[in-house]
Amino acid sequence: RELLAVAAILTTIGGFKKIFTDTITSTAALNRFSTSLGLNQEEVVKYELAAKHMGGTMEEMAATIVTANSAVNAALTTRDWSGLSEAQLYGAHLERVHNGIDLIREESDALENLRKKGWTEGMVSNAAGKMGLPLSLFPLVGHGTAALDTRLNEQNDLAKKTVAIGEAAEAMRKSL
């Protein structure tokens, strides 16, 4: 019995160690992800948390930010914005775009403006899809930047804590 109890304790400790290690690894990865995109880490975290809160996933928001950032970087490098023609077609002001988050914000305003012009919710959702915004993120990004900012601001405290944990996790990862 004592041997089984010790085995159970060791198994539990091993499980906690794995959870702790996985948490450090994923939190540190978030830190590196934001930095590699040249974006403000807290802002990226707020978008991911807001997406999760609105029924999407953090991973899908991260992928959307990466895709948007790549498209914007390519356009800025080549001065060829044709890869973002759908966003422009629906009213996004590309001259205001400097990174992926700027693009998402412009697309959000463009979608809200379509709604104001009398487009049905289905038509606006379809336009979002054509601009490359996943349907699961539409509740967050499909209603203009005023609504988007409200959702992002709701995530301020948690985002700050997540960033602080991410920075500590990255420092710990580097020291291991």
PDB file of C-alpha atoms in Angstrom:
ATOM      1  CA  ARG A   1       0.000   0.000   0.000  1.00  0.00           C
ATOM      2  CA  GLU A   2       2.762   2.422   0.874  1.00  0.00           C
ATOM      3  CA  LEU A   3       4.454   1.703  -2.426  1.00  0.00           C
ATOM      4  CA  LEU A   4       1.197   2.432  -4.273  1.00  0.00           C
ATOM      5  CA  ALA A   5       0.750   5.676  -2.317  1.00  0.00           C
ATOM      6  CA  VAL A   6       4.296   6.787  -3.207  1.00  0.00           C
ATOM      7  CA  ALA A   7       3.679   5.866  -6.850  1.00  0.00           C
ATOM      8  CA  ALA A   8       0.447   7.884  -6.851  1.00  0.00           C
ATOM      9  CA  ILE A   9       2.221  10.900  -5.348  1.00  0.00           C
ATOM     10  CA  LEU A  10       5.045  10.683  -7.897  1.00  0.00           C
ATOM     11  CA  THR A  11       2.539  10.371 -10.733  1.00  0.00           C
ATOM     12  CA  THR A  12       0.664  13.421  -9.445  1.00  0.00           C
ATOM     13  CA  ILE A  13       3.896  15.413  -9.144  1.00  0.00           C
ATOM     14  CA  GLY A  14       4.866  14.345 -12.664  1.00  0.00           C
ATOM     15  CA  GLY A  15       1.466  15.519 -13.921  1.00  0.00           C
ATOM     16  CA  PHE A  16       1.865  18.897 -12.225  1.00  0.00           C
ATOM     17  CA  LYS A  17       5.362  19.210 -13.646  1.00  0.00           C
ATOM     18  CA  LYS A  18       4.033  18.539 -17.155  1.00  0.00           C
ATOM     19  CA  ILE A  19       1.223  21.088 -16.743  1.00  0.00           C
ATOM     20  CA  PHE A  20       3.696  23.647 -15.356  1.00  0.00           C
ATOM     21  CA  THR A  21       6.197  23.001 -18.157  1.00  0.00           C
ATOM     22  CA  ASP A  22       3.497  23.132 -20.844  1.00  0.00           C
ATOM     23  CA  THR A  23       2.160  26.401 -19.419  1.00  0.00           C
ATOM     24  CA  ILE A  24       5.623  27.975 -19.394  1.00  0.00           C
ATOM     25  CA  THR A  25       6.262  26.764 -22.928  1.00  0.00           C
ATOM     26  CA  SER A  26       2.963  28.051 -24.362  1.00  0.00           C
ATOM     27  CA  THR A  27       3.112  31.362 -22.502  1.00  0.00           C
ATOM     28  CA  ALA A  28       6.701  31.937 -23.608  1.00  0.00           C
ATOM     29  CA  ALA A  29       5.677  31.032 -27.165  1.00  0.00           C
ATOM     30  CA  LEU A  30       3.002  33.740 -27.068  1.00  0.00           C
ATOM     31  CA  ASN A  31       5.673  36.245 -26.097  1.00  0.00           C
ATOM     32  CA  ARG A  32       7.896  35.166 -29.011  1.00  0.00           C
ATOM     33  CA  PHE A  33       4.908  35.117 -31.408  1.00  0.00           C
ATOM     34  CA  SER A  34       4.032  38.770 -30.791  1.00  0.00           C
ATOM     35  CA  THR A  35       7.647  39.864 -30.939  1.00  0.00           C
ATOM     36  CA  SER A  36       8.271  38.002 -34.206  1.00  0.00           C
ATOM     37  CA  LEU A  37       5.366  39.858 -35.827  1.00  0.00           C
ATOM     38  CA  GLY A  38       6.631  43.206 -34.610  1.00  0.00           C
ATOM     39  CA  LEU A  39       3.352  43.777 -32.796  1.00  0.00           C
ATOM     40  CA  ASN A  40       2.571  44.911 -29.284  1.00  0.00           C
ATOM     41  CA  GLN A  41       2.270  41.756 -27.198  1.00  0.00           C
ATOM     42  CA  GLU A  42      -0.512  43.074 -24.979  1.00  0.00           C
ATOM     43  CA  GLU A  43      -2.556  44.090 -28.016  1.00  0.00           C
ATOM     44  CA  VAL A  44      -2.194  40.646 -29.594  1.00  0.00           C
ATOM     45  CA  VAL A  45      -3.210  39.004 -26.314  1.00  0.00           C
ATOM     46  CA  LYS A  46      -6.296  41.232 -26.053  1.00  0.00           C
ATOM     47  CA  TYR A  47      -7.371  40.209 -29.558  1.00  0.00           C
ATOM     48  CA  GLU A  48      -6.869  36.529 -28.751  1.00  0.00           C
ATOM     49  CA  LEU A  49      -8.718  36.741 -25.422  1.00  0.00           C
ATOM     50  CA  ALA A  50     -11.570  38.745 -26.953  1.00  0.00           C
ATOM     51  CA  ALA A  51     -11.888  36.203 -29.770  1.00  0.00           C
ATOM     52  CA  LYS A  52     -12.173  33.392 -27.244  1.00  0.00           C
ATOM     53  CA  HIS A  53     -14.710  35.374 -25.206  1.00  0.00           C
ATOM     54  CA  MET A  54     -16.841  35.982 -28.326  1.00  0.00           C
ATOM     55  CA  GLY A  55     -16.966  32.325 -29.358  1.00  0.00           C
ATOM     56  CA  GLY A  56     -13.888  32.056 -31.563  1.00  0.00           C
ATOM     57  CA  THR A  57     -10.551  30.609 -30.599  1.00  0.00           C
ATOM     58  CA  MET A  58      -7.269  32.207 -29.645  1.00  0.00           C
ATOM     59  CA  GLU A  59      -5.523  30.064 -32.257  1.00  0.00           C
ATOM     60  CA  GLU A  60      -7.840  31.218 -35.021  1.00  0.00           C
ATOM     61  CA  MET A  61      -7.304  34.856 -34.076  1.00  0.00           C
ATOM     62  CA  ALA A  62      -3.537  34.287 -33.983  1.00  0.00           C
ATOM     63  CA  ALA A  63      -3.671  32.705 -37.451  1.00  0.00           C
ATOM     64  CA  THR A  64      -5.782  35.616 -38.738  1.00  0.00           C
ATOM     65  CA  ILE A  65      -3.299  38.135 -37.345  1.00  0.00           C
ATOM     66  CA  VAL A  66      -0.375  36.237 -38.917  1.00  0.00           C
ATOM     67  CA  THR A  67      -2.113  36.036 -42.298  1.00  0.00           C
ATOM     68  CA  ALA A  68      -3.087  39.713 -42.215  1.00  0.00           C
ATOM     69  CA  ASN A  69       0.391  40.728 -41.085  1.00  0.00           C
ATOM     70  CA  SER A  70       1.992  38.737 -43.928  1.00  0.00           C
ATOM     71  CA  ALA A  71      -0.328  40.287 -46.505  1.00  0.00           C
ATOM     72  CA  VAL A  72       0.363  43.806 -45.218  1.00  0.00           C
ATOM     73  CA  ASN A  73       4.129  43.237 -45.068  1.00  0.00           C
ATOM     74  CA  ALA A  74       4.093  41.935 -48.654  1.00  0.00           C
ATOM     75  CA  ALA A  75       2.067  44.953 -49.807  1.00  0.00           C
ATOM     76  CA  LEU A  76       4.313  47.406 -47.993  1.00  0.00           C
ATOM     77  CA  THR A  77       7.450  45.757 -49.380  1.00  0.00           C
ATOM     78  CA  THR A  78       6.283  45.520 -52.985  1.00  0.00           C
ATOM     79  CA  ARG A  79       3.921  48.511 -52.930  1.00  0.00           C
ATOM     80  CA  ASP A  80       1.386  46.184 -54.567  1.00  0.00           C
ATOM     81  CA  TRP A  81      -1.866  46.155 -52.616  1.00  0.00           C
ATOM     82  CA  SER A  82      -3.737  43.906 -55.064  1.00  0.00           C
ATOM     83  CA  GLY A  83      -3.568  41.026 -52.558  1.00  0.00           C
ATOM     84  CA  LEU A  84      -5.878  43.071 -50.358  1.00  0.00           C
ATOM     85  CA  SER A  85      -8.295  44.058 -53.113  1.00  0.00           C
ATOM     86  CA  GLU A  86     -11.313  42.493 -51.372  1.00  0.00           C
ATOM     87  CA  ALA A  87     -10.742  44.615 -48.286  1.00  0.00           C
ATOM     88  CA  GLN A  88     -10.421  47.696 -50.464  1.00  0.00           C
ATOM     89  CA  LEU A  89     -13.472  46.735 -52.516  1.00  0.00           C
ATOM     90  CA  TYR A  90     -15.598  46.622 -49.369  1.00  0.00           C
ATOM     91  CA  GLY A  91     -14.312  49.972 -48.121  1.00  0.00           C
ATOM     92  CA  ALA A  92     -11.213  49.366 -46.013  1.00  0.00           C
ATOM     93  CA  HIS A  93      -8.856  52.343 -46.093  1.00  0.00           C
ATOM     94  CA  LEU A  94      -5.566  50.634 -46.871  1.00  0.00           C
ATOM     95  CA  GLU A  95      -3.565  53.839 -46.586  1.00  0.00           C
ATOM     96  CA  ARG A  96      -4.111  53.565 -42.806  1.00  0.00           C
ATOM     97  CA  VAL A  97      -2.764  50.019 -42.640  1.00  0.00           C
ATOM     98  CA  HIS A  98       0.747  49.351 -41.303  1.00  0.00           C
ATOM     99  CA  ASN A  99       0.350  45.842 -39.848  1.00  0.00           C
ATOM    100  CA  GLY A 100      -2.080  42.954 -39.542  1.00  0.00           C
ATOM    101  CA  ILE A 101      -4.008  44.436 -36.648  1.00  0.00           C
ATOM    102  CA  ASP A 102      -4.501  47.688 -38.563  1.00  0.00           C
ATOM    103  CA  LEU A 103      -5.903  45.639 -41.447  1.00  0.00           C
ATOM    104  CA  ILE A 104      -8.317  43.760 -39.189  1.00  0.00           C
ATOM    105  CA  ARG A 105      -9.496  47.083 -37.736  1.00  0.00           C
ATOM    106  CA  GLU A 106     -10.023  48.593 -41.201  1.00  0.00           C
ATOM    107  CA  GLU A 107     -11.947  45.503 -42.297  1.00  0.00           C
ATOM    108  CA  SER A 108     -14.059  45.751 -39.148  1.00  0.00           C
ATOM    109  CA  ASP A 109     -15.008  49.345 -39.949  1.00  0.00           C
ATOM    110  CA  ALA A 110     -15.674  48.442 -43.585  1.00  0.00           C
ATOM    111  CA  LEU A 111     -18.096  45.720 -42.457  1.00  0.00           C
ATOM    112  CA  GLU A 112     -19.917  48.112 -40.139  1.00  0.00           C
ATOM    113  CA  ASN A 113     -20.194  50.640 -42.972  1.00  0.00           C
ATOM    114  CA  LEU A 114     -21.744  47.979 -45.216  1.00  0.00           C
ATOM    115  CA  ARG A 115     -24.304  47.317 -42.496  1.00  0.00           C
ATOM    116  CA  LYS A 116     -25.063  51.055 -42.318  1.00  0.00           C
ATOM    117  CA  LYS A 117     -25.645  51.019 -46.093  1.00  0.00           C
ATOM    118  CA  GLY A 118     -28.430  48.501 -45.588  1.00  0.00           C
ATOM    119  CA  TRP A 119     -26.596  45.252 -46.202  1.00  0.00           C
ATOM    120  CA  THR A 120     -28.139  42.277 -44.441  1.00  0.00           C
ATOM    121  CA  GLU A 121     -26.211  40.421 -41.763  1.00  0.00           C
ATOM    122  CA  GLY A 122     -25.689  37.534 -44.189  1.00  0.00           C
ATOM    123  CA  MET A 123     -24.275  39.837 -46.850  1.00  0.00           C
ATOM    124  CA  VAL A 124     -21.924  41.472 -44.341  1.00  0.00           C
ATOM    125  CA  SER A 125     -20.821  38.059 -43.074  1.00  0.00           C
ATOM    126  CA  ASN A 126     -20.163  36.955 -46.655  1.00  0.00           C
ATOM    127  CA  ALA A 127     -18.058  40.084 -47.266  1.00  0.00           C
ATOM    128  CA  ALA A 128     -16.057  39.289 -44.106  1.00  0.00           C
ATOM    129  CA  GLY A 129     -15.328  35.823 -45.455  1.00  0.00           C
ATOM    130  CA  LYS A 130     -14.206  37.232 -48.797  1.00  0.00           C
ATOM    131  CA  MET A 131     -11.787  39.508 -46.937  1.00  0.00           C
ATOM    132  CA  GLY A 132     -10.359  36.450 -45.197  1.00  0.00           C
ATOM    133  CA  LEU A 133     -11.968  36.871 -41.792  1.00  0.00           C
ATOM    134  CA  PRO A 134     -13.098  33.526 -40.332  1.00  0.00           C
ATOM    135  CA  LEU A 135     -16.816  33.216 -39.623  1.00  0.00           C
ATOM    136  CA  SER A 136     -16.095  32.311 -35.989  1.00  0.00           C
ATOM    137  CA  LEU A 137     -14.428  35.724 -35.504  1.00  0.00           C
ATOM    138  CA  PHE A 138     -17.298  37.668 -37.100  1.00  0.00           C
ATOM    139  CA  PRO A 139     -19.024  38.386 -33.749  1.00  0.00           C
ATOM    140  CA  LEU A 140     -15.842  40.136 -32.631  1.00  0.00           C
ATOM    141  CA  VAL A 141     -14.630  41.906 -35.779  1.00  0.00           C
ATOM    142  CA  GLY A 142     -17.821  42.316 -37.790  1.00  0.00           C
ATOM    143  CA  HIS A 143     -19.297  45.365 -36.060  1.00  0.00           C
ATOM    144  CA  GLY A 144     -16.781  48.187 -36.395  1.00  0.00           C
ATOM    145  CA  THR A 145     -13.892  49.360 -34.279  1.00  0.00           C
ATOM    146  CA  ALA A 146     -16.074  50.982 -31.601  1.00  0.00           C
ATOM    147  CA  ALA A 147     -17.608  47.595 -30.759  1.00  0.00           C
ATOM    148  CA  LEU A 148     -14.245  45.888 -31.239  1.00  0.00           C
ATOM    149  CA  ASP A 149     -12.527  48.308 -28.854  1.00  0.00           C
ATOM    150  CA  THR A 150     -15.209  47.688 -26.226  1.00  0.00           C
ATOM    151  CA  ARG A 151     -14.493  43.945 -26.387  1.00  0.00           C
ATOM    152  CA  LEU A 152     -10.723  44.514 -26.362  1.00  0.00           C
ATOM    153  CA  ASN A 153     -10.916  46.857 -23.368  1.00  0.00           C
ATOM    154  CA  GLU A 154     -12.778  44.165 -21.433  1.00  0.00           C
ATOM    155  CA  GLN A 155      -9.600  42.093 -21.718  1.00  0.00           C
ATOM    156  CA  ASN A 156      -7.148  44.741 -20.392  1.00  0.00           C
ATOM    157  CA  ASP A 157      -6.513  43.274 -16.937  1.00  0.00           C
ATOM    158  CA  LEU A 158      -6.188  39.683 -18.088  1.00  0.00           C
ATOM    159  CA  ALA A 159      -3.979  40.715 -21.011  1.00  0.00           C
ATOM    160  CA  LYS A 160      -1.585  42.596 -18.701  1.00  0.00           C
ATOM    161  CA  LYS A 161      -1.344  39.582 -16.404  1.00  0.00           C
ATOM    162  CA  THR A 162      -0.836  37.225 -19.347  1.00  0.00           C
ATOM    163  CA  VAL A 163       1.959  39.407 -20.730  1.00  0.00           C
ATOM    164  CA  ALA A 164       3.663  39.554 -17.324  1.00  0.00           C
ATOM    165  CA  ILE A 165       3.431  35.779 -17.017  1.00  0.00           C
ATOM    166  CA  GLY A 166       4.708  35.445 -20.596  1.00  0.00           C
ATOM    167  CA  GLU A 167       7.730  37.584 -19.893  1.00  0.00           C
ATOM    168  CA  ALA A 168       8.506  35.637 -16.717  1.00  0.00           C
ATOM    169  CA  ALA A 169       7.975  32.353 -18.547  1.00  0.00           C
ATOM    170  CA  GLU A 170      10.303  33.410 -21.360  1.00  0.00           C
ATOM    171  CA  ALA A 171      12.979  34.406 -18.839  1.00  0.00           C
ATOM    172  CA  MET A 172      12.531  31.049 -17.067  1.00  0.00           C
ATOM    173  CA  ARG A 173      12.664  29.151 -20.373  1.00  0.00           C
ATOM    174  CA  LYS A 174      15.903  30.896 -21.305  1.00  0.00           C
ATOM    175  CA  SER A 175      17.446  30.100 -17.933  1.00  0.00           C
ATOM    176  CA  LEU A 176      16.687  26.370 -18.189  1.00  0.00           C
TER     177      LEU A 176
END
